[in-house]
mmCIF file of C-alpha atoms in Angstrom:
data_model
loop_
_atom_site.group_PDB
_atom_site.id
_atom_site.type_symbol
_atom_site.label_atom_id
_atom_site.label_comp_id
_atom_site.label_asym_id
_atom_site.label_seq_id
_atom_site.Cartn_x
_atom_site.Cartn_y
_atom_site.Cartn_z
ATOM 1 C CA MET A 1 -77.797 190.598 -155.206
ATOM 2 C CA ALA A 2 -79.944 187.521 -156.267
ATOM 3 C CA ASP A 3 -81.768 186.021 -153.249
ATOM 4 C CA THR A 4 -81.682 183.247 -154.907
ATOM 5 C CA MET A 5 -78.855 180.460 -156.983
ATOM 6 C CA ARG A 6 -79.095 177.225 -159.110
ATOM 7 C CA ALA A 7 -78.645 174.022 -156.949
ATOM 8 C CA VAL A 8 -78.708 170.228 -157.639
ATOM 9 C CA ASP A 9 -82.889 169.378 -155.526
ATOM 10 C CA ILE A 10 -83.836 165.878 -155.383
ATOM 11 C CA LYS A 11 -87.481 165.582 -156.213
ATOM 12 C CA ASN A 12 -89.830 164.382 -152.940
ATOM 13 C CA GLY A 13 -86.743 164.796 -151.019
ATOM 14 C CA THR A 14 -85.110 161.084 -151.246
ATOM 15 C CA GLY A 15 -84.916 159.132 -154.115
ATOM 16 C CA PRO A 16 -82.639 157.700 -156.795
ATOM 17 C CA ALA A 17 -79.914 159.176 -159.160
ATOM 18 C CA SER A 18 -82.863 160.445 -162.045
ATOM 19 C CA SER A 19 -84.828 161.871 -158.628
ATOM 20 C CA LEU A 20 -81.641 164.754 -159.111
ATOM 21 C CA TYR A 21 -82.824 168.161 -160.715
ATOM 22 C CA ILE A 22 -81.451 171.863 -160.898
ATOM 23 C CA ASN A 23 -83.869 173.825 -159.073
ATOM 24 C CA SER A 24 -83.207 177.503 -160.087
ATOM 25 C CA SER A 25 -85.529 178.772 -157.258
ATOM 26 C CA THR A 26 -82.957 177.467 -154.463
ATOM 27 C CA PRO A 27 -82.276 180.396 -151.966
ATOM 28 C CA LYS A 28 -78.807 181.897 -151.518
ATOM 29 C CA PRO A 29 -76.880 180.729 -148.461
ATOM 30 C CA LYS A 30 -76.449 183.856 -145.734
ATOM 31 C CA PRO A 31 -73.162 183.879 -144.194
ATOM 32 C CA ARG A 32 -72.554 183.364 -140.738
ATOM 33 C CA PRO A 33 -69.522 185.506 -139.013
ATOM 34 C CA THR A 34 -67.202 183.147 -139.397
ATOM 35 C CA ASP A 35 -67.928 182.055 -142.882
ATOM 36 C CA ALA A 36 -66.424 183.073 -146.576
ATOM 37 C CA ILE A 37 -69.661 183.051 -149.376
ATOM 38 C CA VAL A 38 -67.489 181.167 -151.578
ATOM 39 C CA LYS A 39 -68.996 180.788 -155.515
ATOM 40 C CA ILE A 40 -68.307 177.383 -156.908
ATOM 41 C CA ASN A 41 -66.483 176.569 -159.596
ATOM 42 C CA CYS A 42 -66.589 172.111 -158.979
ATOM 43 C CA PHE A 43 -67.755 170.592 -156.795
ATOM 44 C CA GLY A 44 -67.164 166.593 -155.659
ATOM 45 C CA LEU A 45 -69.023 163.558 -155.486
ATOM 46 C CA ASN A 46 -68.788 161.157 -152.478
ATOM 47 C CA ARG A 47 -69.872 157.401 -151.718
ATOM 48 C CA MET A 48 -72.391 159.521 -148.561
ATOM 49 C CA ASP A 49 -73.739 161.749 -151.080
ATOM 50 C CA LEU A 50 -75.519 158.641 -152.555
ATOM 51 C CA LEU A 51 -76.922 157.285 -149.000
ATOM 52 C CA GLN A 52 -77.716 161.296 -148.649
ATOM 53 C CA ARG A 53 -79.828 161.138 -151.987
ATOM 54 C CA GLU A 54 -82.152 157.712 -151.239
ATOM 55 C CA GLY A 55 -82.027 159.198 -147.251
ATOM 56 C CA HIS A 56 -80.352 156.647 -145.412
ATOM 57 C CA TYR A 57 -77.329 158.759 -144.495
ATOM 58 C CA PRO A 58 -77.437 160.979 -141.162
ATOM 59 C CA VAL A 59 -76.648 164.471 -142.042
ATOM 60 C CA PRO A 60 -75.274 166.957 -139.187
ATOM 61 C CA PRO A 61 -78.094 169.378 -137.790
ATOM 62 C CA GLN A 62 -76.139 172.521 -139.807
ATOM 63 C CA ALA A 63 -76.164 170.806 -142.580
ATOM 64 C CA PRO A 64 -78.322 172.061 -145.532
ATOM 65 C CA LYS A 65 -80.315 169.525 -146.738
ATOM 66 C CA THR A 66 -78.258 170.227 -150.563
ATOM 67 C CA LEU A 67 -75.673 167.530 -151.272
ATOM 68 C CA GLY A 68 -72.264 167.987 -151.509
ATOM 69 C CA VAL A 69 -69.338 168.487 -148.668
ATOM 70 C CA GLU A 70 -66.028 169.187 -151.387
ATOM 71 C CA PHE A 71 -65.734 171.695 -154.344
ATOM 72 C CA SER A 72 -63.516 174.449 -155.014
ATOM 73 C CA GLY A 73 -64.301 178.244 -156.403
ATOM 74 C CA THR A 74 -63.933 182.016 -155.551
ATOM 75 C CA ILE A 75 -64.648 183.659 -152.437
ATOM 76 C CA GLU A 76 -67.288 186.519 -153.272
ATOM 77 C CA SER A 77 -67.789 187.694 -149.844
ATOM 78 C CA PHE A 78 -67.213 187.795 -145.881
ATOM 79 C CA GLY A 79 -68.903 187.366 -142.484
ATOM 80 C CA SER A 80 -68.197 189.777 -139.754
ATOM 81 C CA ASP A 81 -65.297 187.598 -138.497
ATOM 82 C CA ALA A 82 -64.028 185.271 -140.345
ATOM 83 C CA GLU A 83 -60.671 183.982 -140.709
ATOM 84 C CA SER A 84 -57.543 186.455 -141.738
ATOM 85 C CA GLY A 85 -55.521 185.113 -144.874
ATOM 86 C CA PHE A 86 -58.176 185.479 -147.317
ATOM 87 C CA LYS A 87 -59.525 187.888 -149.357
ATOM 88 C CA LYS A 88 -61.921 188.590 -151.986
ATOM 89 C CA GLY A 89 -61.480 187.071 -155.776
ATOM 90 C CA ASP A 90 -58.639 184.246 -153.812
ATOM 91 C CA GLU A 91 -59.053 180.613 -155.423
ATOM 92 C CA VAL A 92 -59.843 178.654 -152.720
ATOM 93 C CA PHE A 93 -61.315 174.780 -152.190
ATOM 94 C CA GLY A 94 -62.573 173.521 -148.869
ATOM 95 C CA LEU A 95 -64.605 171.088 -147.037
ATOM 96 C CA ALA A 96 -68.332 171.455 -145.272
ATOM 97 C CA TYR A 97 -71.257 170.080 -143.695
ATOM 98 C CA GLY A 98 -73.291 170.410 -147.243
ATOM 99 C CA GLY A 99 -74.274 172.553 -149.503
ATOM 100 C CA ALA A 100 -71.442 171.716 -152.722
ATOM 101 C CA TYR A 101 -73.766 171.143 -155.019
ATOM 102 C CA ALA A 102 -74.582 174.769 -155.685
ATOM 103 C CA GLU A 103 -73.614 177.463 -157.603
ATOM 104 C CA TYR A 104 -72.847 179.294 -154.319
ATOM 105 C CA ILE A 105 -72.085 178.180 -150.566
ATOM 106 C CA ALA A 106 -71.414 179.832 -147.055
ATOM 107 C CA VAL A 107 -68.482 177.856 -145.681
ATOM 108 C CA SER A 108 -66.287 178.392 -142.049
ATOM 109 C CA THR A 109 -62.900 179.609 -143.611
ATOM 110 C CA HIS A 110 -61.308 177.221 -141.057
ATOM 111 C CA MET A 111 -62.638 174.768 -143.531
ATOM 112 C CA LEU A 112 -60.775 176.727 -146.592
ATOM 113 C CA MET A 113 -56.981 175.596 -148.613
ATOM 114 C CA HIS A 114 -55.926 177.955 -150.782
ATOM 115 C CA LYS A 115 -55.754 176.681 -154.655
ATOM 116 C CA PRO A 116 -52.566 175.864 -155.266
ATOM 117 C CA GLU A 117 -51.766 176.561 -159.338
ATOM 118 C CA GLU A 118 -50.492 173.318 -159.753
ATOM 119 C CA LEU A 119 -53.876 172.044 -159.287
ATOM 120 C CA SER A 120 -57.046 172.771 -162.046
ATOM 121 C CA TRP A 121 -60.166 173.100 -160.490
ATOM 122 C CA GLU A 122 -61.813 169.553 -160.963
ATOM 123 C CA GLN A 123 -58.435 168.841 -159.214
ATOM 124 C CA ALA A 124 -58.787 170.845 -155.732
ATOM 125 C CA ALA A 125 -62.148 169.857 -155.828
ATOM 126 C CA GLY A 126 -61.425 166.044 -154.966
ATOM 127 C CA VAL A 127 -59.394 166.742 -152.529
ATOM 128 C CA PRO A 128 -60.741 167.827 -149.297
ATOM 129 C CA GLU A 129 -62.973 164.978 -147.992
ATOM 130 C CA THR A 130 -60.707 162.280 -149.584
ATOM 131 C CA TRP A 131 -57.822 163.501 -148.101
ATOM 132 C CA ILE A 132 -58.787 164.645 -145.161
ATOM 133 C CA THR A 133 -60.539 161.446 -143.968
ATOM 134 C CA ALA A 134 -57.432 159.265 -145.301
ATOM 135 C CA SER A 135 -55.277 161.264 -142.703
ATOM 136 C CA GLN A 136 -57.578 160.970 -140.040
ATOM 137 C CA ALA A 137 -58.452 157.117 -140.721
ATOM 138 C CA MET A 138 -54.890 156.851 -140.679
ATOM 139 C CA TYR A 139 -52.800 158.575 -138.713
ATOM 140 C CA LEU A 140 -54.939 160.063 -135.423
ATOM 141 C CA VAL A 141 -57.971 156.738 -135.378
ATOM 142 C CA GLY A 142 -55.378 153.849 -136.887
ATOM 143 C CA GLY A 143 -52.207 155.121 -135.225
ATOM 144 C CA PHE A 144 -49.831 154.584 -138.097
ATOM 145 C CA THR A 145 -46.044 154.933 -137.357
ATOM 146 C CA PRO A 146 -43.256 154.688 -139.936
ATOM 147 C CA GLY A 147 -42.442 150.462 -140.284
ATOM 148 C CA LYS A 148 -46.363 149.680 -139.979
ATOM 149 C CA THR A 149 -48.110 147.304 -142.294
ATOM 150 C CA ILE A 150 -51.687 148.233 -143.662
ATOM 151 C CA LEU A 151 -54.576 146.927 -146.168
ATOM 152 C CA TRP A 152 -56.808 149.408 -147.851
ATOM 153 C CA HIS A 153 -59.786 147.625 -148.958
ATOM 154 C CA ALA A 154 -61.461 149.310 -151.935
ATOM 155 C CA GLY A 155 -57.900 150.373 -153.123
ATOM 156 C CA ALA A 156 -59.001 152.223 -156.405
ATOM 157 C CA SER A 157 -61.542 154.407 -154.173
ATOM 158 C CA SER A 158 -60.314 158.048 -153.787
ATOM 159 C CA VAL A 159 -60.307 157.303 -149.953
ATOM 160 C CA SER A 160 -57.894 154.609 -150.632
ATOM 161 C CA ILE A 161 -55.847 156.071 -153.135
ATOM 162 C CA ALA A 162 -54.642 159.335 -150.601
ATOM 163 C CA GLY A 163 -54.319 156.385 -148.466
ATOM 164 C CA ILE A 164 -51.905 153.992 -150.230
ATOM 165 C CA GLN A 165 -49.619 157.694 -151.455
ATOM 166 C CA LEU A 166 -49.955 158.468 -147.769
ATOM 167 C CA SER A 167 -48.795 155.231 -146.983
ATOM 168 C CA ARG A 168 -46.236 155.050 -149.268
ATOM 169 C CA ALA A 169 -45.138 158.608 -148.429
ATOM 170 C CA ASP A 170 -44.418 158.053 -144.832
ATOM 171 C CA ASN A 171 -42.807 154.054 -145.452
ATOM 172 C CA ALA A 172 -44.968 152.049 -144.385
ATOM 173 C CA THR A 173 -43.150 148.377 -144.701
ATOM 174 C CA ALA A 174 -46.064 146.977 -146.459
ATOM 175 C CA ILE A 175 -48.964 148.303 -148.093
ATOM 176 C CA TYR A 176 -51.587 145.654 -149.361
ATOM 177 C CA VAL A 177 -55.430 146.484 -151.136
ATOM 178 C CA THR A 178 -58.473 145.073 -152.509
ATOM 179 C CA ALA A 179 -60.253 145.527 -155.296
ATOM 180 C CA GLY A 180 -63.104 144.226 -157.832
ATOM 181 C CA SER A 181 -60.685 143.944 -161.106
ATOM 182 C CA GLN A 182 -57.706 143.640 -161.976
ATOM 183 C CA GLU A 183 -57.162 146.689 -163.906
ATOM 184 C CA LYS A 184 -57.735 148.652 -160.224
ATOM 185 C CA ILE A 185 -55.227 146.038 -158.877
ATOM 186 C CA ASP A 186 -53.016 147.076 -161.576
ATOM 187 C CA PHE A 187 -53.648 150.618 -161.137
ATOM 188 C CA CYS A 188 -53.125 150.624 -157.198
ATOM 189 C CA VAL A 189 -50.008 148.439 -157.586
ATOM 190 C CA LYS A 190 -47.965 150.085 -160.679
ATOM 191 C CA GLN A 191 -49.474 154.432 -160.216
ATOM 192 C CA LEU A 192 -49.978 154.234 -157.088
ATOM 193 C CA GLY A 193 -46.828 151.788 -155.219
ATOM 194 C CA ALA A 194 -49.530 149.778 -153.467
ATOM 195 C CA THR A 195 -46.902 146.424 -152.599
ATOM 196 C CA ALA A 196 -50.061 143.507 -153.971
ATOM 197 C CA GLY A 197 -53.687 143.875 -154.399
ATOM 198 C CA PHE A 198 -56.933 140.992 -154.237
ATOM 199 C CA ASN A 199 -59.322 140.200 -155.971
ATOM 200 C CA TYR A 200 -62.226 139.827 -153.904
ATOM 201 C CA HIS A 201 -64.821 138.278 -156.533
ATOM 202 C CA THR A 202 -62.370 135.887 -157.587
ATOM 203 C CA GLN A 203 -60.079 134.969 -154.974
ATOM 204 C CA ASN A 204 -60.800 134.224 -150.875
ATOM 205 C CA TRP A 205 -58.900 137.809 -150.623
ATOM 206 C CA SER A 206 -58.241 137.296 -146.808
ATOM 207 C CA TRP A 207 -56.061 133.650 -147.057
ATOM 208 C CA ASP A 208 -54.874 134.474 -150.390
ATOM 209 C CA ILE A 209 -53.246 137.551 -148.614
ATOM 210 C CA LEU A 210 -51.710 135.329 -145.849
ATOM 211 C CA LYS A 211 -50.445 133.160 -148.133
ATOM 212 C CA SER A 212 -48.626 135.556 -150.254
ATOM 213 C CA THR A 213 -47.453 137.393 -147.056
ATOM 214 C CA CYS A 214 -46.448 134.135 -145.638
ATOM 215 C CA GLY A 215 -48.727 134.399 -142.588
ATOM 216 C CA LYS A 216 -47.896 137.866 -141.582
ATOM 217 C CA PHE A 217 -51.099 139.680 -140.516
ATOM 218 C CA PHE A 218 -51.959 143.694 -140.876
ATOM 219 C CA GLU A 219 -51.202 145.766 -138.143
ATOM 220 C CA ILE A 220 -53.802 148.729 -139.492
ATOM 221 C CA ILE A 221 -56.666 147.502 -141.913
ATOM 222 C CA LEU A 222 -58.949 150.148 -142.917
ATOM 223 C CA TYR A 223 -62.106 149.632 -144.845
ATOM 224 C CA PHE A 224 -65.914 150.286 -146.156
ATOM 225 C CA ILE A 225 -67.462 147.747 -146.650
ATOM 226 C CA GLY A 226 -69.337 146.720 -143.690
ATOM 227 C CA GLN A 227 -70.317 142.481 -142.881
ATOM 228 C CA ASN A 228 -69.146 141.454 -145.701
ATOM 229 C CA TYR A 229 -65.496 142.043 -144.818
ATOM 230 C CA PHE A 230 -65.944 141.578 -140.931
ATOM 231 C CA GLN A 231 -64.578 138.212 -140.107
ATOM 232 C CA GLY A 232 -61.941 138.014 -143.133
ATOM 233 C CA ASN A 233 -60.406 141.598 -141.031
ATOM 234 C CA LEU A 234 -60.505 139.526 -138.064
ATOM 235 C CA ASP A 235 -58.728 136.462 -139.917
ATOM 236 C CA ALA A 236 -55.847 138.787 -141.684
ATOM 237 C CA ALA A 237 -55.409 141.593 -138.990
ATOM 238 C CA ALA A 238 -51.952 140.918 -136.641
ATOM 239 C CA SER A 239 -52.007 141.301 -132.771
ATOM 240 C CA ASP A 240 -52.651 144.236 -131.424
ATOM 241 C CA GLY A 241 -53.875 145.142 -134.781
ATOM 242 C CA HIS A 242 -56.570 148.302 -135.433
ATOM 243 C CA ILE A 243 -58.992 147.747 -137.690
ATOM 244 C CA VAL A 244 -60.786 150.982 -138.939
ATOM 245 C CA ASN A 245 -64.705 150.903 -140.106
ATOM 246 C CA LEU A 246 -65.580 153.924 -142.383
ATOM 247 C CA GLY A 247 -68.279 152.284 -143.807
ATOM 248 C CA ALA A 248 -70.806 149.801 -144.123
ATOM 249 C CA MET A 249 -71.151 150.018 -148.063
ATOM 250 C CA SER A 250 -72.576 145.925 -148.091
ATOM 251 C CA GLY A 251 -74.453 146.072 -144.225
ATOM 252 C CA THR A 252 -74.715 146.266 -140.796
ATOM 253 C CA LYS A 253 -75.932 143.019 -139.365
ATOM 254 C CA LEU A 254 -73.609 140.719 -139.142
ATOM 255 C CA PRO A 255 -74.049 136.881 -140.738
ATOM 256 C CA ALA A 256 -73.978 134.022 -137.972
ATOM 257 C CA GLY A 257 -71.041 132.115 -137.648
ATOM 258 C CA VAL A 258 -68.951 135.142 -137.290
ATOM 259 C CA ASP A 259 -65.905 134.042 -134.618
ATOM 260 C CA ILE A 260 -64.713 136.948 -132.929
ATOM 261 C CA GLY A 261 -62.903 134.997 -130.789
ATOM 262 C CA ALA A 262 -59.824 136.790 -132.681
ATOM 263 C CA PHE A 263 -60.786 140.546 -130.149
ATOM 264 C CA VAL A 264 -59.293 138.569 -127.471
ATOM 265 C CA ARG A 265 -57.004 136.250 -128.902
ATOM 266 C CA LYS A 266 -55.524 138.777 -130.534
ATOM 267 C CA ARG A 267 -56.060 141.637 -128.612
ATOM 268 C CA LEU A 268 -57.946 143.446 -131.012
ATOM 269 C CA ARG A 269 -58.995 146.605 -131.881
ATOM 270 C CA PHE A 270 -62.396 148.141 -133.999
ATOM 271 C CA GLU A 271 -62.952 151.282 -134.340
ATOM 272 C CA GLY A 272 -65.135 153.583 -136.190
ATOM 273 C CA SER A 273 -64.802 156.751 -137.890
ATOM 274 C CA SER A 274 -66.194 159.463 -139.041
ATOM 275 C CA LEU A 275 -65.645 163.511 -140.539
ATOM 276 C CA ARG A 276 -68.749 165.137 -141.180
ATOM 277 C CA SER A 277 -70.637 164.657 -137.783
ATOM 278 C CA ARG A 278 -66.857 166.658 -136.852
ATOM 279 C CA GLU A 279 -66.409 170.005 -135.581
ATOM 280 C CA GLU A 280 -65.479 172.612 -137.047
ATOM 281 C CA ASP A 281 -62.066 173.092 -135.092
ATOM 282 C CA TYR A 282 -61.471 169.357 -135.135
ATOM 283 C CA GLN A 283 -61.880 169.642 -138.823
ATOM 284 C CA GLY A 284 -59.798 172.848 -138.851
ATOM 285 C CA LYS A 285 -56.750 171.037 -136.697
ATOM 286 C CA LEU A 286 -57.306 168.230 -139.756
ATOM 287 C CA ARG A 287 -57.114 170.687 -142.487
ATOM 288 C CA ASN A 288 -54.115 172.369 -141.062
ATOM 289 C CA THR A 289 -52.201 168.704 -141.518
ATOM 290 C CA LEU A 290 -53.153 168.325 -145.328
ATOM 291 C CA ALA A 291 -52.098 171.638 -146.068
ATOM 292 C CA GLU A 292 -48.619 170.733 -144.459
ATOM 293 C CA HIS A 293 -47.684 167.767 -145.005
ATOM 294 C CA ALA A 294 -49.826 166.589 -148.286
ATOM 295 C CA LEU A 295 -50.790 170.094 -150.806
ATOM 296 C CA PRO A 296 -46.795 170.799 -151.120
ATOM 297 C CA LYS A 297 -46.537 166.639 -152.778
ATOM 298 C CA MET A 298 -49.179 167.464 -154.758
ATOM 299 C CA ARG A 299 -47.654 170.849 -156.180
ATOM 300 C CA GLU A 300 -44.803 168.823 -157.173
ATOM 301 C CA GLY A 301 -46.615 166.110 -158.888
ATOM 302 C CA SER A 302 -45.553 163.391 -155.892
ATOM 303 C CA PHE A 303 -49.297 162.806 -154.938
ATOM 304 C CA LYS A 304 -51.853 162.018 -157.678
ATOM 305 C CA ILE A 305 -55.311 163.069 -157.854
ATOM 306 C CA PRO A 306 -56.785 161.275 -160.329
ATOM 307 C CA VAL A 307 -59.986 162.323 -161.710
ATOM 308 C CA GLU A 308 -61.704 159.699 -163.511
ATOM 309 C CA LYS A 309 -64.391 161.999 -165.426
ATOM 310 C CA VAL A 310 -65.517 165.388 -165.064
ATOM 311 C CA PHE A 311 -69.526 166.307 -165.604
ATOM 312 C CA PRO A 312 -71.213 169.109 -166.224
ATOM 313 C CA TRP A 313 -73.908 169.663 -163.471
ATOM 314 C CA GLU A 314 -76.471 169.330 -165.545
ATOM 315 C CA GLU A 315 -75.303 165.728 -165.837
ATOM 316 C CA VAL A 316 -75.566 165.005 -162.093
ATOM 317 C CA VAL A 317 -77.466 162.109 -162.772
ATOM 318 C CA LYS A 318 -75.671 160.222 -164.362
ATOM 319 C CA ALA A 319 -72.483 161.574 -162.559
ATOM 320 C CA HIS A 320 -74.343 159.637 -159.835
ATOM 321 C CA GLN A 321 -75.460 156.861 -161.832
ATOM 322 C CA LEU A 322 -71.564 156.543 -162.615
ATOM 323 C CA MET A 323 -70.686 155.947 -159.151
ATOM 324 C CA GLU A 324 -73.239 153.589 -158.525
ATOM 325 C CA SER A 325 -71.896 151.669 -161.181
ATOM 326 C CA ASN A 326 -68.464 150.442 -159.124
ATOM 327 C CA GLN A 327 -66.055 151.113 -162.252
ATOM 328 C CA THR A 328 -64.336 154.026 -161.449
ATOM 329 C CA LYS A 329 -61.022 154.623 -160.317
ATOM 330 C CA GLY A 330 -60.845 158.069 -158.567
ATOM 331 C CA LYS A 331 -62.635 160.857 -158.138
ATOM 332 C CA ILE A 332 -66.288 162.311 -160.226
ATOM 333 C CA ILE A 333 -66.360 165.811 -160.708
ATOM 334 C CA CYS A 334 -68.984 167.822 -161.924
ATOM 335 C CA ARG A 335 -68.567 171.392 -162.810
ATOM 336 C CA ILE A 336 -70.465 174.423 -163.169
ATOM 337 C CA ASP A 337 -70.288 176.711 -166.217
#
C-alpha cells in the first residue's frame, strides 16, 4: 500500500486562494486505534477553510495541516479499537478535525455516519459541519424550545439554511433572516420556510425587523458577522434573550459608541460557540443527535441540502474564490475523481 497520497496543499503555508495546489507527495494518514481510514469521494467547503488558508484560524492541535473538516467516502480500513457498527466498504460521511481535502483521511469512527442511499455523495459531504453546528448553536448553546422566536443572520449560508429548517420543524413562532440580496431572502422564505427576511445592504435590518414585527424582539439570535451586527443584535434581542456568536467575519474590535446598556436592561446573554475545538466525545454526541433527528427528514426529503456548485477538486482555487464572493445559497462541494 502506498505511503503517499494526493492532497490540497498551500504554497508557502498560507496565502490567497491562488496558493492552493494538489500535492501528490502528501503522507497518507495512519489510523489511531479508534480511527477508520476513509477513501474520500467528496469534501465540503466551509468559511473556516478560508481563514485557515490565510493563517487566521486557531487550528486544534490534533488536526493535520491539510484543510477540510467534512467529507463523504468509503471505509478502507480500521484501527485496532474502532467503534463497532462499521465495516470495510461502508459508504459513510463524517466530521473531522481536519484533513478532508485529500484522497484519504484518518477519522474517529465516533464521528462517522452511514450515508443514506437517498443522499448523493455531494449532498452527504455538505451535511456534517453545517448541520451539527446549527444544532449545537440553536439547542445546546441557544437553548431553543418550541414556540420561541429566532433570528438567523446570513440566512443563505449553509449553517443558517440548516438552522431555518430545524427551527421550522421544531415549531418556532417566528423565523427571521438577514441576507445580502432579495434573491437570497426569497430563497430563505419561499424554499426554506423563514417568516421574512431583510437585506442588510439596503435596509437598517434591526429597526426594520422591529417595525415589521410591531416591536417584538427575538429570544434567540445566531450570527457569524462580528462587530458590524453587535449593536443591532442588542437592539433586536428580547428581554432574557440569548445571542449566540459563531464567527467574526467583519472583525472583532467594536467601534466607538456601542451601547452595552441592553445587557443589564434586558438581562441578555451573549455567548460564543465553536465546534472544531470540542473534544471527540462531545462531537460524537452531536453526531448521534443529528443521526436521530435530522437524517430521517433528509431521507424523506423534508429537510433540503442545497448544493450551490460542485467542482472537480483540481479546481479547488475556483471553489475558494466562489465562497469568497459571498454569492452562494448552499454548499460548495469538491469531488475527487
